[in-house]
mmCIF file of C-alpha atoms and ligand atoms in Angstrom:
data_model
loop_
_atom_site.group_PDB
_atom_site.id
_atom_site.type_symbol
_atom_site.label_atom_id
_atom_site.label_comp_id
_atom_site.label_asym_id
_atom_site.label_seq_id
_atom_site.Cartn_x
_atom_site.Cartn_y
_atom_site.Cartn_z
ATOM 1 C CA MET K 1 -30.687 26.199 -20.077
ATOM 2 C CA LYS K 2 -27.853 26.136 -16.690
ATOM 3 C CA ILE K 3 -24.262 25.890 -18.234
ATOM 4 C CA THR K 4 -21.279 25.332 -15.787
ATOM 5 C CA PHE K 5 -17.784 25.955 -17.109
ATOM 6 C CA TYR K 6 -14.917 24.389 -15.755
ATOM 7 C CA ASN K 7 -11.981 26.406 -16.745
ATOM 8 C CA ALA K 8 -8.096 26.808 -15.970
ATOM 9 C CA PRO K 9 -6.548 30.163 -17.002
ATOM 10 C CA PHE K 10 -3.721 29.800 -19.794
ATOM 11 C CA SER K 11 -4.985 26.549 -20.802
ATOM 12 C CA SER K 12 -6.979 24.409 -23.577
ATOM 13 C CA SER K 13 -9.871 26.242 -21.795
ATOM 14 C CA THR K 14 -8.802 29.700 -22.841
ATOM 15 C CA PRO K 15 -10.393 29.905 -26.180
ATOM 16 C CA VAL K 16 -13.504 28.861 -24.562
ATOM 17 C CA TRP K 17 -13.184 31.695 -22.243
ATOM 18 C CA SER K 18 -13.251 34.059 -24.993
ATOM 19 C CA ALA K 19 -16.095 32.181 -26.783
ATOM 20 C CA LEU K 20 -18.732 32.854 -23.510
ATOM 21 C CA GLN K 21 -17.259 36.372 -23.445
ATOM 22 C CA GLU K 22 -18.261 36.968 -26.989
ATOM 23 C CA LEU K 23 -21.364 35.312 -27.441
ATOM 24 C CA ASP K 24 -22.558 36.806 -24.001
ATOM 25 C CA VAL K 25 -23.488 33.099 -23.012
ATOM 26 C CA PRO K 26 -24.660 33.373 -19.144
ATOM 27 C CA HIS K 27 -22.990 30.445 -17.151
ATOM 28 C CA ALA K 28 -21.489 29.473 -13.928
ATOM 29 C CA GLN K 29 -17.310 29.239 -13.948
ATOM 30 C CA VAL K 30 -15.541 26.481 -11.616
ATOM 31 C CA ASP K 31 -11.895 27.428 -12.299
ATOM 32 C CA LEU K 32 -9.857 23.688 -11.270
ATOM 33 C CA ASP K 33 -6.440 24.356 -10.081
ATOM 34 C CA LEU K 34 -4.638 21.686 -12.451
ATOM 35 C CA LYS K 35 -1.290 21.557 -10.323
ATOM 36 C CA LYS K 36 -3.531 20.459 -7.441
ATOM 37 C CA GLY K 37 -4.977 17.954 -9.306
ATOM 38 C CA GLU K 38 -8.499 19.319 -9.304
ATOM 39 C CA THR K 39 -9.360 18.009 -12.693
ATOM 40 C CA ARG K 40 -8.408 14.224 -11.869
ATOM 41 C CA THR K 41 -11.190 13.959 -8.871
ATOM 42 C CA PRO K 42 -13.546 11.459 -9.012
ATOM 43 C CA GLU K 43 -16.190 14.503 -9.521
ATOM 44 C CA HIS K 44 -14.447 15.924 -12.495
ATOM 45 C CA LEU K 45 -13.980 12.659 -14.103
ATOM 46 C CA ALA K 46 -17.319 11.947 -14.417
ATOM 47 C CA ARG K 47 -18.241 15.213 -16.337
ATOM 48 C CA ASN K 48 -14.924 14.508 -18.525
ATOM 49 C CA PRO K 49 -13.145 10.905 -18.448
ATOM 50 C CA ASN K 50 -9.940 12.554 -19.950
ATOM 51 C CA GLY K 51 -9.573 14.486 -16.416
ATOM 52 C CA LYS K 52 -8.989 17.858 -18.412
ATOM 53 C CA VAL K 53 -10.393 21.631 -18.884
ATOM 54 C CA PRO K 54 -12.452 22.634 -21.035
ATOM 55 C CA THR K 55 -15.572 21.159 -19.582
ATOM 56 C CA LEU K 56 -19.100 22.388 -20.151
ATOM 57 C CA VAL K 57 -22.178 20.639 -18.133
ATOM 58 C CA VAL K 58 -24.814 21.846 -19.951
ATOM 59 C CA ASP K 59 -28.347 21.477 -17.746
ATOM 60 C CA GLY K 60 -26.704 18.172 -16.204
ATOM 61 C CA ALA K 61 -25.357 16.523 -19.682
ATOM 62 C CA PRO K 62 -21.326 17.344 -19.693
ATOM 63 C CA MET K 63 -19.308 17.961 -22.764
ATOM 64 C CA PHE K 64 -15.441 17.835 -23.500
ATOM 65 C CA GLU K 65 -12.955 19.136 -26.168
ATOM 66 C CA ALA K 66 -12.624 22.672 -26.783
ATOM 67 C CA LEU K 67 -13.396 22.534 -30.308
ATOM 68 C CA ALA K 68 -16.988 20.797 -30.011
ATOM 69 C CA ILE K 69 -17.680 23.072 -27.035
ATOM 70 C CA MET K 70 -17.446 26.149 -29.131
ATOM 71 C CA GLN K 71 -18.646 24.910 -32.313
ATOM 72 C CA TRP K 72 -22.019 23.775 -30.344
ATOM 73 C CA LEU K 73 -21.752 27.227 -28.123
ATOM 74 C CA GLY K 74 -21.914 28.859 -32.146
ATOM 75 C CA ASP K 75 -24.481 26.681 -33.403
ATOM 76 C CA ARG K 76 -26.468 27.635 -29.966
ATOM 77 C CA PHE K 77 -25.886 31.050 -28.966
ATOM 78 C CA GLY K 78 -23.668 32.533 -31.991
ATOM 79 C CA VAL K 79 -26.379 32.159 -35.190
ATOM 80 C CA ASP K 80 -28.477 34.363 -33.774
ATOM 81 C CA LYS K 81 -25.785 37.351 -33.046
ATOM 82 C CA GLY K 82 -24.543 36.690 -36.241
ATOM 83 C CA LEU K 83 -21.134 35.267 -35.419
ATOM 84 C CA TRP K 84 -21.434 31.907 -36.476
ATOM 85 C CA PRO K 85 -23.383 30.984 -39.842
ATOM 86 C CA ALA K 86 -26.479 28.861 -39.866
ATOM 87 C CA ALA K 87 -26.190 24.966 -40.511
ATOM 88 C CA ASP K 88 -28.050 25.423 -44.111
ATOM 89 C CA SER K 89 -25.589 28.406 -45.099
ATOM 90 C CA GLN K 90 -22.469 28.192 -47.526
ATOM 91 C CA ASP K 91 -20.228 29.693 -44.658
ATOM 92 C CA ARG K 92 -21.225 26.933 -42.593
ATOM 93 C CA LEU K 93 -19.241 24.604 -44.183
ATOM 94 C CA ALA K 94 -16.109 26.697 -44.007
ATOM 95 C CA ALA K 95 -16.422 27.803 -40.690
ATOM 96 C CA LEU K 96 -16.547 23.970 -39.699
ATOM 97 C CA SER K 97 -13.793 23.240 -42.302
ATOM 98 C CA TRP K 98 -11.328 25.874 -40.815
ATOM 99 C CA SER K 99 -12.000 25.310 -37.101
ATOM 100 C CA THR K 100 -11.180 21.567 -37.560
ATOM 101 C CA TRP K 101 -8.187 22.963 -39.828
ATOM 102 C CA ALA K 102 -7.517 24.451 -36.932
ATOM 103 C CA TYR K 103 -7.551 22.262 -33.986
ATOM 104 C CA VAL K 104 -6.773 18.940 -35.870
ATOM 105 C CA SER K 105 -4.569 19.886 -38.693
ATOM 106 C CA PHE K 106 -2.688 22.892 -37.542
ATOM 107 C CA ALA K 107 -2.359 22.370 -34.217
ATOM 108 C CA GLY K 108 -1.617 18.332 -34.226
ATOM 109 C CA THR K 109 1.782 19.896 -36.078
ATOM 110 C CA VAL K 110 2.384 22.544 -33.855
ATOM 111 C CA ARG K 111 2.259 19.759 -30.892
ATOM 112 C CA ILE K 112 4.981 17.894 -32.903
ATOM 113 C CA TRP K 113 7.053 21.097 -33.546
ATOM 114 C CA ASN K 114 7.256 21.417 -29.679
ATOM 115 C CA MET K 115 7.799 17.967 -29.028
ATOM 116 C CA ALA K 116 10.601 17.833 -31.451
ATOM 117 C CA ASN K 117 12.242 20.871 -30.251
ATOM 118 C CA SER K 118 12.016 19.919 -26.593
ATOM 119 C CA GLU K 119 14.769 19.214 -23.926
ATOM 120 C CA ALA K 120 13.079 15.481 -23.850
ATOM 121 C CA VAL K 121 12.690 14.535 -27.293
ATOM 122 C CA ARG K 122 14.921 16.763 -29.483
ATOM 123 C CA SER K 123 15.063 15.153 -33.100
ATOM 124 C CA GLU K 124 16.272 16.806 -35.703
ATOM 125 C CA ALA K 125 14.458 14.909 -38.558
ATOM 126 C CA LEU K 126 11.219 14.988 -36.314
ATOM 127 C CA ALA K 127 11.672 18.677 -36.228
ATOM 128 C CA SER K 128 12.394 19.264 -39.825
ATOM 129 C CA PHE K 129 9.372 17.450 -40.927
ATOM 130 C CA ALA K 130 7.251 19.429 -38.451
ATOM 131 C CA ASP K 131 8.816 22.511 -39.446
ATOM 132 C CA LYS K 132 7.929 22.250 -43.473
ATOM 133 C CA GLU K 133 3.989 20.947 -42.169
ATOM 134 C CA LEU K 134 3.807 23.803 -39.859
ATOM 135 C CA ARG K 135 5.076 26.275 -42.808
ATOM 136 C CA GLY K 136 2.577 24.564 -45.150
ATOM 137 C CA HIS K 137 -0.156 25.190 -42.813
ATOM 138 C CA LEU K 138 0.538 28.811 -42.603
ATOM 139 C CA GLY K 139 1.064 29.510 -46.123
ATOM 140 C CA VAL K 140 -2.272 27.463 -47.032
ATOM 141 C CA LEU K 141 -3.977 30.100 -44.205
ATOM 142 C CA ASP K 142 -1.830 33.205 -45.326
ATOM 143 C CA GLY K 143 -3.176 32.454 -49.607
ATOM 144 C CA TRP K 144 -6.834 32.636 -47.832
ATOM 145 C CA LEU K 145 -6.472 35.322 -45.511
ATOM 146 C CA LYS K 146 -4.946 37.278 -48.723
ATOM 147 C CA ALA K 147 -8.288 37.645 -50.346
ATOM 148 C CA ARG K 148 -10.438 38.492 -47.304
ATOM 149 C CA THR K 149 -10.110 40.339 -43.845
ATOM 150 C CA TYR K 150 -11.492 37.733 -41.867
ATOM 151 C CA VAL K 151 -12.150 34.017 -41.832
ATOM 152 C CA LEU K 152 -15.734 34.347 -43.263
ATOM 153 C CA GLY K 153 -15.240 37.051 -44.846
ATOM 154 C CA ASP K 154 -15.588 40.854 -44.293
ATOM 155 C CA ASP K 155 -16.671 40.234 -40.567
ATOM 156 C CA PHE K 156 -15.277 39.122 -37.731
ATOM 157 C CA SER K 157 -17.021 35.640 -36.137
ATOM 158 C CA LEU K 158 -16.598 32.864 -34.118
ATOM 159 C CA ALA K 159 -14.422 31.009 -36.583
ATOM 160 C CA ASP K 160 -11.771 33.518 -36.026
ATOM 161 C CA LEU K 161 -11.332 33.491 -32.585
ATOM 162 C CA ILE K 162 -11.111 29.341 -32.942
ATOM 163 C CA VAL K 163 -8.583 29.090 -35.663
ATOM 164 C CA GLY K 164 -7.177 32.924 -34.223
ATOM 165 C CA SER K 165 -6.629 30.728 -31.042
ATOM 166 C CA SER K 166 -4.493 27.995 -32.267
ATOM 167 C CA ILE K 167 -2.265 30.396 -34.161
ATOM 168 C CA LEU K 168 -1.908 32.937 -31.056
ATOM 169 C CA TRP K 169 -1.197 29.718 -29.369
ATOM 170 C CA ALA K 170 1.581 28.831 -31.658
ATOM 171 C CA ARG K 171 3.049 32.069 -31.479
ATOM 172 C CA VAL K 172 3.671 32.019 -28.227
ATOM 173 C CA CYS K 173 5.517 28.597 -28.902
ATOM 174 C CA LYS K 174 7.549 31.028 -30.992
ATOM 175 C CA ALA K 175 6.199 29.412 -34.556
ATOM 176 C CA PRO K 176 6.991 31.261 -37.472
ATOM 177 C CA VAL K 177 3.910 32.844 -37.604
ATOM 178 C CA ASP K 178 4.581 36.359 -38.175
ATOM 179 C CA GLU K 179 6.573 35.468 -41.411
ATOM 180 C CA TYR K 180 3.012 35.125 -42.928
ATOM 181 C CA PRO K 181 1.881 38.657 -43.492
ATOM 182 C CA HIS K 182 -1.415 38.115 -43.885
ATOM 183 C CA VAL K 183 -1.502 35.565 -41.254
ATOM 184 C CA LYS K 184 0.372 38.262 -38.653
ATOM 185 C CA ALA K 185 -2.164 41.408 -39.825
ATOM 186 C CA TRP K 186 -5.043 38.903 -39.210
ATOM 187 C CA ALA K 187 -3.944 37.583 -35.793
ATOM 188 C CA GLU K 188 -3.219 41.063 -34.491
ATOM 189 C CA ALA K 189 -6.640 42.139 -35.152
ATOM 190 C CA VAL K 190 -8.032 39.047 -33.352
ATOM 191 C CA ALA K 191 -5.764 39.133 -30.452
ATOM 192 C CA ALA K 192 -7.284 42.995 -29.930
ATOM 193 C CA ARG K 193 -11.121 41.455 -29.705
ATOM 194 C CA PRO K 194 -11.502 42.477 -25.631
ATOM 195 C CA SER K 195 -12.413 38.840 -24.979
ATOM 196 C CA ILE K 196 -9.310 37.311 -26.258
ATOM 197 C CA ARG K 197 -6.883 40.289 -25.055
ATOM 198 C CA LYS K 198 -7.939 39.853 -21.690
ATOM 199 C CA ALA K 199 -7.679 36.205 -22.119
ATOM 200 C CA TRP K 200 -4.359 36.295 -23.326
ATOM 201 C CA THR K 201 -2.740 38.693 -20.787
HETATM 202 N N1 GSH Q 301 -7.760 18.850 -26.818
HETATM 203 C C1 GSH Q 301 -8.347 18.869 -25.390
HETATM 204 C C2 GSH Q 301 -6.985 19.219 -24.423
HETATM 205 C C3 GSH Q 301 -7.230 19.532 -22.783
HETATM 206 C C4 GSH Q 301 -5.872 19.486 -22.475
HETATM 207 O O1 GSH Q 301 -4.976 19.239 -22.885
HETATM 208 N N2 GSH Q 301 -6.458 20.476 -21.182
HETATM 209 C C5 GSH Q 301 -5.217 20.557 -20.139
HETATM 210 C C6 GSH Q 301 -4.863 21.876 -19.933
HETATM 211 S S1 GSH Q 301 -4.142 22.416 -21.329
HETATM 212 C C7 GSH Q 301 -5.367 19.850 -18.725
HETATM 213 O O2 GSH Q 301 -6.782 20.251 -18.431
HETATM 214 N N3 GSH Q 301 -4.866 19.331 -18.265
HETATM 215 C C8 GSH Q 301 -5.177 18.925 -16.785
HETATM 216 C C9 GSH Q 301 -4.741 17.316 -16.459
HETATM 217 O O3 GSH Q 301 -4.212 16.713 -17.739
HETATM 218 O O4 GSH Q 301 -4.722 16.832 -15.521
HETATM 219 C C10 GSH Q 301 -9.333 19.462 -25.853
HETATM 220 O O5 GSH Q 301 -8.627 20.877 -26.330
HETATM 221 O O6 GSH Q 301 -10.250 20.605 -24.612
#
């Protein structure tokens, strides 16, 4: 299987970079310069019509969206390594639920929270709505992690990498992540994984 990963440092492709390291997936990496518009060339738009990274090309077939890429990497390379639950296991349900929660529900709210607090938009009403939503999401994750060490239980999995990347990004955006003690302790453990530490420093 020939895998080519189109990447840009410190971007939406960073969690995929970590997942490829964590799962030890043989691949070629091409770094694109976003400032030079290298994601908008005809060649790259043919791989990803959105003109974005991350993009993965697997035996000539392209795929985009970080969450989809990481879930596929989990299916293809993570099950044998014990880092992603098998399709017929109950943990698979939690892995898909939490990873999708992180990218859709949680990260969607962080985007609104960021925008509402930005110079360009600055809306008190929207900021207050997003803050309430954000704290609600963090409270839910905190409650979940109160009862377990990692997202799926006792052991680290790709689900921690996926959910953790969204939480670390929120922390970079100065969202009140550290006010939630179980989220804080777990996020610190996840951030200390070499595959994640190297990508974020
Ligand atoms: N939802 C997408 C977001 C991808 C995205 O926004 N990528 C940005 C970097 S953070 C990008 O490639 N921008 C280049 C451009 O828009 O030309 C994902 O998770 O894959």
